[in-house]
CSV table of C-alpha atoms in Angstrom, one decimal:
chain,number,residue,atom,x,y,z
N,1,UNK,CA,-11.6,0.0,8.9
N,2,UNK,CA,-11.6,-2.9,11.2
N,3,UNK,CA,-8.2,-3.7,12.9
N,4,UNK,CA,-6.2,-7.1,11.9
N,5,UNK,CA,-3.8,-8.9,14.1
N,6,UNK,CA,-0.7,-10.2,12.5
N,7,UNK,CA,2.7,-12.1,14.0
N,8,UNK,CA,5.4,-9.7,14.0
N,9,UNK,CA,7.3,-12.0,12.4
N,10,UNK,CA,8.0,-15.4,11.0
N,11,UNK,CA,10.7,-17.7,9.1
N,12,UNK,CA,10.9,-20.1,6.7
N,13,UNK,CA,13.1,-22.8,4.9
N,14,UNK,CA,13.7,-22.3,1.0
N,15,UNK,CA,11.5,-24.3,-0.8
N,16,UNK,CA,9.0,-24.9,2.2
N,17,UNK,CA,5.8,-24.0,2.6
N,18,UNK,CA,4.7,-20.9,4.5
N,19,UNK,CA,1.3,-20.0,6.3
N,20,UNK,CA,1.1,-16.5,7.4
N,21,UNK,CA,-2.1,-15.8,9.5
N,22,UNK,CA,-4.0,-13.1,10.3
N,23,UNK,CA,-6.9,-11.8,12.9
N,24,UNK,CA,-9.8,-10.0,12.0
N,25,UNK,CA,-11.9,-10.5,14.6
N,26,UNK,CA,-14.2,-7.6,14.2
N,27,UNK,CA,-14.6,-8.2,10.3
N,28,UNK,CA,-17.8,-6.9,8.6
N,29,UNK,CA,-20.0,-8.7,6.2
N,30,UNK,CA,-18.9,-6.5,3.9
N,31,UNK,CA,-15.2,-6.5,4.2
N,32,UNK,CA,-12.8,-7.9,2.1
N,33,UNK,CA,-9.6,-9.2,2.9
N,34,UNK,CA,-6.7,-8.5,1.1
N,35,UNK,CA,-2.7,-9.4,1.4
N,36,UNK,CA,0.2,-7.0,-0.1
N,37,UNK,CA,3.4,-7.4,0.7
N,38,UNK,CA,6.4,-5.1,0.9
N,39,UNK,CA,10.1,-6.3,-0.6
N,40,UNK,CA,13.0,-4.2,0.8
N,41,UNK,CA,13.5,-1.1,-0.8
N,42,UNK,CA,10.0,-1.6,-2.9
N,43,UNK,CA,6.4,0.1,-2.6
N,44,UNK,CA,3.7,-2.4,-1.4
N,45,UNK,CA,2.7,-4.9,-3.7
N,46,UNK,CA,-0.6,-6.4,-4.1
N,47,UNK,CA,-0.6,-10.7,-3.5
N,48,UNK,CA,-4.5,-11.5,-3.3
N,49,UNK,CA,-7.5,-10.5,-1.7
N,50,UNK,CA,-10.9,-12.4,-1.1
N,51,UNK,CA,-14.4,-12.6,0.5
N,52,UNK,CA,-15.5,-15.5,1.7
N,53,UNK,CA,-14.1,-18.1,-0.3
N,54,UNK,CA,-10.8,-20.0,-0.4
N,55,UNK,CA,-8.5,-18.0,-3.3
N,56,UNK,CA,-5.5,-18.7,-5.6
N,57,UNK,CA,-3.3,-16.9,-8.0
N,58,UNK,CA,-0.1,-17.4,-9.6
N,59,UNK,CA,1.3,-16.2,-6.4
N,60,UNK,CA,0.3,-17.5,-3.6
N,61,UNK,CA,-3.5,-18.7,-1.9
N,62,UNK,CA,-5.8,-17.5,0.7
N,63,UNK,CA,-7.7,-19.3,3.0
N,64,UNK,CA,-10.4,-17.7,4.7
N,65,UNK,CA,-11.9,-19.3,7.6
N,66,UNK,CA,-15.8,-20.2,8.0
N,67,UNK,CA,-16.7,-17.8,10.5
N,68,UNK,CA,-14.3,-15.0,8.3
N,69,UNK,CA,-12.6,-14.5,11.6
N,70,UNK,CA,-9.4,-15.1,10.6
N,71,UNK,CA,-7.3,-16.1,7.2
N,72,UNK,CA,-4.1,-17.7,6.4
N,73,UNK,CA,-1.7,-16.3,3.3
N,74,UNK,CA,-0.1,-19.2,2.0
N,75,UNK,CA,3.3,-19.0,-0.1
N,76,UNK,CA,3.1,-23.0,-1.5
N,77,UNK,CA,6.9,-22.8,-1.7
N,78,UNK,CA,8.9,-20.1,-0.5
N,79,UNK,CA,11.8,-18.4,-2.3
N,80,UNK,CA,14.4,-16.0,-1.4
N,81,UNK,CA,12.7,-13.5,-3.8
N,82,UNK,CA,9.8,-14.2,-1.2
N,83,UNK,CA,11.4,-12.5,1.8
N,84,UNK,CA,9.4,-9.1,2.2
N,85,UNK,CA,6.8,-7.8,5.1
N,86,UNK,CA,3.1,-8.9,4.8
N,87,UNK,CA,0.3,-7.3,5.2
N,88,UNK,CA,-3.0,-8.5,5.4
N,89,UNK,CA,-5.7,-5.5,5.0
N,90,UNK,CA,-9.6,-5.5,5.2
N,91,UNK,CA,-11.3,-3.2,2.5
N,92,UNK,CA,-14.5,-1.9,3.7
N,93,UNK,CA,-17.1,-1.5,1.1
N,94,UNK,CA,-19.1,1.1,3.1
N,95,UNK,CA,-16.0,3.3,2.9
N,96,UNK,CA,-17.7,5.3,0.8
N,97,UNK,CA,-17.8,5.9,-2.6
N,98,UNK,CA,-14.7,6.9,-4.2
N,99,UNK,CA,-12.5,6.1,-1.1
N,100,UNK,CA,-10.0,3.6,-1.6
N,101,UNK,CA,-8.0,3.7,1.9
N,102,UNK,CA,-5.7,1.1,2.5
N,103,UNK,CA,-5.1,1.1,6.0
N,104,UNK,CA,-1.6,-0.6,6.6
N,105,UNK,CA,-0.8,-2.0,9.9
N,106,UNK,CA,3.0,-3.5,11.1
N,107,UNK,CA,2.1,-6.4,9.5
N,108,UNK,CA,4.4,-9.6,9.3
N,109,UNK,CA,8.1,-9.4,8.7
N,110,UNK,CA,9.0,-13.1,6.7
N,111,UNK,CA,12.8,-14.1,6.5
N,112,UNK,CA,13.2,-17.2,4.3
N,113,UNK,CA,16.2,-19.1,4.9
N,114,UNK,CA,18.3,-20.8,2.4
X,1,UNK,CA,4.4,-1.9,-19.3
X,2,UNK,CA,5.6,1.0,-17.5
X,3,UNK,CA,4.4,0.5,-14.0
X,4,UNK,CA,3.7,3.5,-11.4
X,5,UNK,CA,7.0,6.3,-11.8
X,6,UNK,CA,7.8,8.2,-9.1
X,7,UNK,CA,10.4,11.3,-9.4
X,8,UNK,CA,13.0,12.0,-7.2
X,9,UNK,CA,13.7,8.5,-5.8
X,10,UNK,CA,15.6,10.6,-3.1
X,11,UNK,CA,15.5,14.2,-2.0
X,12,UNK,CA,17.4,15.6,0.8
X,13,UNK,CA,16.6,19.8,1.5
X,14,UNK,CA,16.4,21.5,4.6
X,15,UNK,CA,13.8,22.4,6.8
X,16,UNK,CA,12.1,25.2,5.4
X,17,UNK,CA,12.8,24.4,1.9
X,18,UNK,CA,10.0,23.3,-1.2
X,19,UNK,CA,9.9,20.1,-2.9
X,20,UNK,CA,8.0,18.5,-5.7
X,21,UNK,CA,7.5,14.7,-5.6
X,22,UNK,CA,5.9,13.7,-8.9
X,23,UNK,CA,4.1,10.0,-9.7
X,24,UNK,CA,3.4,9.0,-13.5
X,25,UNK,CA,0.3,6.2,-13.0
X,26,UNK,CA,0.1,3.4,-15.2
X,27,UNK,CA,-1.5,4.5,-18.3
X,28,UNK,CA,-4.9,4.8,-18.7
X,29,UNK,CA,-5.7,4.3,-14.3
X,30,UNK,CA,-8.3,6.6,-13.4
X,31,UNK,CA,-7.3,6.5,-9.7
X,32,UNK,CA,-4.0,7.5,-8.2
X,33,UNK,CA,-3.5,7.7,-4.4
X,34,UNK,CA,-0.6,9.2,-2.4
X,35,UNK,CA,0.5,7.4,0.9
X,36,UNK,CA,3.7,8.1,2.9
X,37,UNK,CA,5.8,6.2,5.5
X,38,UNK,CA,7.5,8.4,8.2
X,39,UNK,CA,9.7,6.9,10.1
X,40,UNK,CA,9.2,4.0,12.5
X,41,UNK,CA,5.8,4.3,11.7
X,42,UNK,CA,2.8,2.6,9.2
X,43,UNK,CA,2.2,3.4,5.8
X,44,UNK,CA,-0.5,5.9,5.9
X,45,UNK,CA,-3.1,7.1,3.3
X,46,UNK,CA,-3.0,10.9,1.9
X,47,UNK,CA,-5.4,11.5,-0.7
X,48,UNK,CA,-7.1,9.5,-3.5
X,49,UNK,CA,-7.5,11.2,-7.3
X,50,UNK,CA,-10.2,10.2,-9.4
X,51,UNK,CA,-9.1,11.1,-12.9
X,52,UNK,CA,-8.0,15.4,-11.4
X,53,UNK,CA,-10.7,15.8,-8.5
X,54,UNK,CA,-9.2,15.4,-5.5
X,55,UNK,CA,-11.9,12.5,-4.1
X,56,UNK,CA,-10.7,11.6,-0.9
X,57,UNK,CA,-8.1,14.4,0.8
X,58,UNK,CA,-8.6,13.1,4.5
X,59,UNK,CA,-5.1,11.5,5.0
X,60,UNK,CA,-3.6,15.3,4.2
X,61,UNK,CA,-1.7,15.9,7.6
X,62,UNK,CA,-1.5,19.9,7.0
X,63,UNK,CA,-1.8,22.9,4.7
X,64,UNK,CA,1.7,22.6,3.7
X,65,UNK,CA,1.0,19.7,1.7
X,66,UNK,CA,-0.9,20.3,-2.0
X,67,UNK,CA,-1.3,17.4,-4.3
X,68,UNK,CA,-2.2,18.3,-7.7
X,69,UNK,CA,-3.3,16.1,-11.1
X,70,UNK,CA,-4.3,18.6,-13.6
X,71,UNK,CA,-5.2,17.0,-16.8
X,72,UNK,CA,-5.6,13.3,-15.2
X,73,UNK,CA,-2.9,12.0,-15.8
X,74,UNK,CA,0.6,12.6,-13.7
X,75,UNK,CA,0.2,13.9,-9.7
X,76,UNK,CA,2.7,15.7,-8.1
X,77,UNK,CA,2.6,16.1,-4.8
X,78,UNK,CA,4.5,20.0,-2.9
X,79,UNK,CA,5.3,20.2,0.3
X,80,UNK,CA,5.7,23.8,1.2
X,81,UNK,CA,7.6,24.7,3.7
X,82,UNK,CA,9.3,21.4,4.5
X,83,UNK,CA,9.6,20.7,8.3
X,84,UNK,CA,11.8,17.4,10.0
X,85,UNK,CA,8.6,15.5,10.5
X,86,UNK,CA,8.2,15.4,7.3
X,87,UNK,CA,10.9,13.0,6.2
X,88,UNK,CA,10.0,9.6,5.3
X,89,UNK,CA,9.0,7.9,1.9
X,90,UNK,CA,6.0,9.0,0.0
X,91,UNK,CA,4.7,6.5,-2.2
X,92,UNK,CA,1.5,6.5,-5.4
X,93,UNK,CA,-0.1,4.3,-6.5
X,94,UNK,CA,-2.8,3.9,-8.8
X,95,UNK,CA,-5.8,1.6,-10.2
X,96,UNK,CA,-7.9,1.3,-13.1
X,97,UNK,CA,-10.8,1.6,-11.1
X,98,UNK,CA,-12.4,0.5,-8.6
X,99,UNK,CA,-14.9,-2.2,-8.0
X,100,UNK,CA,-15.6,-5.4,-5.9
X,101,UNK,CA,-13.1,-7.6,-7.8
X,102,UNK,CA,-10.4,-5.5,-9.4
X,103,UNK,CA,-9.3,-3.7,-6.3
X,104,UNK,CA,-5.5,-4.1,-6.8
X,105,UNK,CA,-3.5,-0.9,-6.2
X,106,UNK,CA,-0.2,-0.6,-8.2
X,107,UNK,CA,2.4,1.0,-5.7
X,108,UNK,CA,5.5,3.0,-7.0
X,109,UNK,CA,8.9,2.5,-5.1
X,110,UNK,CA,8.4,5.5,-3.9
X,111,UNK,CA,10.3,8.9,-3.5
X,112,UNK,CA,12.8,9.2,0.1
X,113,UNK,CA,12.5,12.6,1.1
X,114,UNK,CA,14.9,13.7,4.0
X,115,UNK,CA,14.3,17.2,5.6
X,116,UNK,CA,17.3,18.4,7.5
Protein backbone atom coordinates (compact mmCIF):
# COMPACT_ATOMS: atom_id res chain seq x y z
CA UNK A 1 0.00 0.00 0.00
CA UNK A 2 1.32 3.39 -0.67
CA UNK A 3 2.87 5.25 2.44
CA UNK A 4 0.89 8.51 3.93
CA UNK A 5 2.58 11.29 5.80
CA UNK A 6 0.75 12.65 8.69
CA UNK A 7 1.64 15.52 11.61
CA UNK A 8 2.46 13.68 14.64
CA UNK A 9 0.32 15.82 16.25
CA UNK A 10 -1.97 18.74 16.53
CA UNK A 11 -4.42 20.82 18.92
CA UNK A 12 -7.48 22.43 18.95
CA UNK A 13 -9.90 24.84 20.72
CA UNK A 14 -13.47 23.34 21.74
CA UNK A 15 -15.82 24.29 19.46
CA UNK A 16 -13.27 25.24 16.64
CA UNK A 17 -12.70 23.85 13.58
CA UNK A 18 -9.96 21.37 12.84
CA UNK A 19 -8.03 20.37 9.52
CA UNK A 20 -5.98 17.41 9.83
CA UNK A 21 -3.83 16.74 6.60
CA UNK A 22 -2.37 14.06 5.19
CA UNK A 23 0.41 13.07 2.30
CA UNK A 24 0.07 10.58 -0.13
CA UNK A 25 2.30 11.48 -2.49
CA UNK A 26 2.75 8.11 -4.28
CA UNK A 27 -1.14 7.49 -4.39
CA UNK A 28 -2.49 5.25 -7.16
CA UNK A 29 -5.41 5.75 -9.45
CA UNK A 30 -6.93 3.21 -7.84
CA UNK A 31 -6.47 4.04 -4.21
CA UNK A 32 -8.84 5.19 -1.93
CA UNK A 33 -8.37 7.28 0.94
CA UNK A 34 -9.79 6.61 4.12
CA UNK A 35 -9.65 8.26 7.78
CA UNK A 36 -10.28 6.07 11.18
CA UNK A 37 -9.60 7.36 14.21
CA UNK A 38 -8.60 5.83 17.53
CA UNK A 39 -10.29 7.14 21.12
CA UNK A 40 -8.17 6.14 24.14
CA UNK A 41 -8.74 2.86 25.35
CA UNK A 42 -11.02 2.08 22.02
CA UNK A 43 -10.31 -0.14 18.74
CA UNK A 44 -10.00 2.12 15.55
CA UNK A 45 -13.04 3.60 14.32
CA UNK A 46 -13.95 4.23 10.85
CA UNK A 47 -14.64 8.41 10.08
CA UNK A 48 -14.81 8.51 6.10
CA UNK A 49 -13.08 7.51 3.16
CA UNK A 50 -13.23 8.78 -0.50
CA UNK A 51 -11.88 8.80 -4.10
CA UNK A 52 -11.59 11.68 -5.84
CA UNK A 53 -14.29 13.79 -4.73
CA UNK A 54 -14.84 16.20 -1.77
CA UNK A 55 -16.93 13.92 1.04
CA UNK A 56 -19.24 14.43 4.13
CA UNK A 57 -20.87 12.44 6.80
CA UNK A 58 -22.54 13.09 9.97
CA UNK A 59 -19.04 13.12 11.31
CA UNK A 60 -16.74 14.95 9.78
CA UNK A 61 -15.63 15.90 5.76
CA UNK A 62 -12.88 15.04 3.46
CA UNK A 63 -11.25 17.08 1.06
CA UNK A 64 -9.25 15.61 -1.44
CA UNK A 65 -7.02 17.68 -3.46
CA UNK A 66 -7.02 17.92 -7.43
CA UNK A 67 -3.92 16.23 -8.10
CA UNK A 68 -5.14 13.34 -5.13
CA UNK A 69 -1.77 14.15 -3.62
CA UNK A 70 -2.81 15.01 -0.52
CA UNK A 71 -6.27 15.35 1.69
CA UNK A 72 -7.50 17.28 4.65
CA UNK A 73 -9.96 15.50 7.44
CA UNK A 74 -12.02 18.11 8.68
CA UNK A 75 -13.83 17.93 12.23
CA UNK A 76 -16.39 21.23 11.42
CA UNK A 77 -16.38 21.79 15.25
CA UNK A 78 -14.38 19.87 17.55
CA UNK A 79 -15.53 18.37 20.84
CA UNK A 80 -13.76 16.84 23.75
CA UNK A 81 -15.38 13.47 22.66
CA UNK A 82 -13.26 14.31 19.46
CA UNK A 83 -9.79 13.97 21.06
CA UNK A 84 -8.43 10.48 19.73
CA UNK A 85 -5.37 9.61 17.12
CA UNK A 86 -6.14 9.88 13.36
CA UNK A 87 -5.35 7.97 10.78
CA UNK A 88 -5.56 8.53 7.37
CA UNK A 89 -5.10 5.07 5.21
CA UNK A 90 -5.13 4.45 1.35
CA UNK A 91 -6.98 1.19 0.28
CA UNK A 92 -5.58 -0.32 -2.71
CA UNK A 93 -7.95 -1.95 -4.95
CA UNK A 94 -5.35 -4.11 -6.66
CA UNK A 95 -4.84 -5.72 -3.20
CA UNK A 96 -6.24 -8.47 -4.38
CA UNK A 97 -9.31 -10.11 -4.05
CA UNK A 98 -10.44 -10.88 -0.75
CA UNK A 99 -7.71 -8.81 1.03
CA UNK A 100 -8.86 -6.17 3.14
CA UNK A 101 -5.35 -4.84 4.76
CA UNK A 102 -5.53 -1.77 6.56
CA UNK A 103 -2.23 -0.65 6.88
CA UNK A 104 -2.02 1.79 9.97
CA UNK A 105 0.78 4.16 10.27
CA UNK A 106 1.52 6.63 13.63
CA UNK A 107 -0.88 8.74 12.35
CA UNK A 108 -1.93 12.06 14.07
CA UNK A 109 -2.40 12.43 17.81
CA UNK A 110 -5.34 15.48 18.24
CA UNK A 111 -5.77 17.01 21.78
CA UNK A 112 -8.76 19.40 21.88
CA UNK A 113 -8.67 21.98 24.46
CA UNK A 114 -11.49 23.20 26.44
CA UNK B 1 -26.94 -3.48 17.79
CA UNK B 2 -24.29 -5.43 19.32
CA UNK B 3 -21.17 -4.18 17.74
CA UNK B 4 -17.80 -6.35 17.34
CA UNK B 5 -17.20 -8.45 21.13
CA UNK B 6 -14.01 -9.30 22.02
CA UNK B 7 -13.29 -11.79 25.10
CA UNK B 8 -10.92 -11.35 27.55
CA UNK B 9 -10.61 -7.53 27.58
CA UNK B 10 -7.37 -8.40 29.54
CA UNK B 11 -5.19 -11.42 30.02
CA UNK B 12 -2.08 -11.59 31.89
CA UNK B 13 -0.14 -15.44 31.74
CA UNK B 14 3.30 -16.23 31.50
CA UNK B 15 5.60 -16.90 28.99
CA UNK B 16 5.03 -20.29 27.89
CA UNK B 17 1.55 -20.42 28.76
CA UNK B 18 -1.88 -20.76 26.10
CA UNK B 19 -4.47 -18.33 25.56
CA UNK B 20 -7.65 -18.00 23.70
CA UNK B 21 -8.73 -14.44 22.47
CA UNK B 22 -12.21 -14.76 21.07
CA UNK B 23 -14.14 -11.90 18.77
CA UNK B 24 -18.17 -12.19 18.18
CA UNK B 25 -18.59 -9.97 14.63
CA UNK B 26 -21.56 -8.07 14.16
CA UNK B 27 -24.17 -10.26 12.97
CA UNK B 28 -24.60 -11.38 9.78
CA UNK B 29 -20.62 -9.70 8.54
CA UNK B 30 -19.07 -12.10 6.30
CA UNK B 31 -15.54 -10.75 6.97
CA UNK B 32 -13.75 -10.62 10.24
CA UNK B 33 -10.04 -9.62 10.39
CA UNK B 34 -7.64 -9.92 13.38
CA UNK B 35 -5.01 -7.08 13.84
CA UNK B 36 -2.80 -6.49 16.97
CA UNK B 37 -0.81 -3.63 18.44
CA UNK B 38 2.51 -4.55 20.25
CA UNK B 39 3.92 -2.20 22.04
CA UNK B 40 5.31 1.21 20.88
CA UNK B 41 4.54 -0.05 17.60
CA UNK B 42 1.58 0.31 14.61
CA UNK B 43 -1.46 -1.50 14.46
CA UNK B 44 -0.73 -4.39 12.19
CA UNK B 45 -2.89 -6.77 10.08
CA UNK B 46 -3.03 -10.63 10.90
CA UNK B 47 -5.49 -12.44 8.85
CA UNK B 48 -8.73 -11.74 7.12
CA UNK B 49 -11.90 -14.50 7.32
CA UNK B 50 -14.27 -14.67 4.69
CA UNK B 51 -17.28 -16.34 6.26
CA UNK B 52 -14.56 -19.78 7.90
CA UNK B 53 -11.76 -19.73 5.04
CA UNK B 54 -8.93 -18.19 6.18
CA UNK B 55 -8.52 -15.57 2.99
CA UNK B 56 -5.72 -13.59 3.71
CA UNK B 57 -3.22 -15.24 6.57
CA UNK B 58 -0.14 -13.01 5.61
CA UNK B 59 0.05 -10.72 8.71
CA UNK B 60 0.43 -14.20 10.91
CA UNK B 61 3.97 -13.50 12.58
CA UNK B 62 4.53 -17.40 13.55
CA UNK B 63 3.30 -20.88 13.87
CA UNK B 64 2.30 -20.25 17.40
CA UNK B 65 -0.47 -18.29 16.35
CA UNK B 66 -3.91 -20.23 14.95
CA UNK B 67 -6.98 -18.30 14.18
CA UNK B 68 -9.92 -20.25 13.77
CA UNK B 69 -13.83 -19.45 12.59
CA UNK B 70 -15.52 -22.68 12.25
CA UNK B 71 -19.14 -22.24 11.36
CA UNK B 72 -18.70 -18.43 10.25
CA UNK B 73 -19.63 -16.89 12.71
CA UNK B 74 -17.33 -16.18 16.10
CA UNK B 75 -13.08 -16.27 15.53
CA UNK B 76 -10.95 -17.04 18.22
CA UNK B 77 -7.67 -16.50 17.89
CA UNK B 78 -4.66 -19.18 20.18
CA UNK B 79 -1.49 -18.36 20.78
CA UNK B 80 0.43 -21.31 21.75
CA UNK B 81 3.14 -21.11 23.53
CA UNK B 82 3.00 -17.49 24.57
CA UNK B 83 6.35 -15.65 24.41
CA UNK B 84 7.03 -11.66 25.91
CA UNK B 85 6.91 -10.32 22.32
CA UNK B 86 3.80 -11.26 22.25
CA UNK B 87 2.08 -8.77 24.51
CA UNK B 88 0.17 -6.00 23.21
CA UNK B 89 -3.65 -5.61 22.21
CA UNK B 90 -5.17 -7.74 19.65
CA UNK B 91 -8.02 -6.31 18.13
CA UNK B 92 -11.19 -7.80 15.25
CA UNK B 93 -12.97 -6.35 13.35
CA UNK B 94 -15.42 -7.21 10.85
CA UNK B 95 -17.45 -6.00 7.67
CA UNK B 96 -20.39 -7.00 5.72
CA UNK B 97 -18.52 -7.24 2.78
CA UNK B 98 -16.50 -5.81 0.79
CA UNK B 99 -16.83 -3.57 -2.17
CA UNK B 100 -15.80 -0.07 -3.58
CA UNK B 101 -18.15 1.94 -1.31
CA UNK B 102 -19.01 0.02 1.80
CA UNK B 103 -15.50 -0.59 3.00
CA UNK B 104 -15.98 0.43 6.69
CA UNK B 105 -14.37 -2.10 9.13
CA UNK B 106 -16.06 -2.33 12.62
CA UNK B 107 -13.13 -2.56 15.23
CA UNK B 108 -13.70 -4.25 18.66
CA UNK B 109 -11.93 -2.58 21.77
CA UNK B 110 -9.86 -5.16 21.68
CA UNK B 111 -8.42 -7.85 24.11
CA UNK B 112 -4.84 -6.72 26.28
CA UNK B 113 -2.87 -9.62 26.52
CA UNK B 114 0.36 -9.37 28.80
CA UNK B 115 2.93 -12.31 28.70
CA UNK B 116 5.13 -12.26 31.62
Amino acid sequence: DAKTTQPNSMESNEEEPVHLPCNHSTISGTDYIHWYRQLPSQGPEYVIHGLTSNVNNRMASLAIAEDRKSSTLILHRATLRDAAVYYCILRSLASGAGSYQLTFGKGTKLSVIP
Amino acid sequence: EAGVTQFPSHSVIEKGQTVTLRCDPISGHDNLYWYRRVMGKEIKFLLHFVKESKQDESGMPNNRFLAERTGGTYSTLKVQPAELEDSGVYFCASSLRQGLNTGELFFGEGSRLTVL
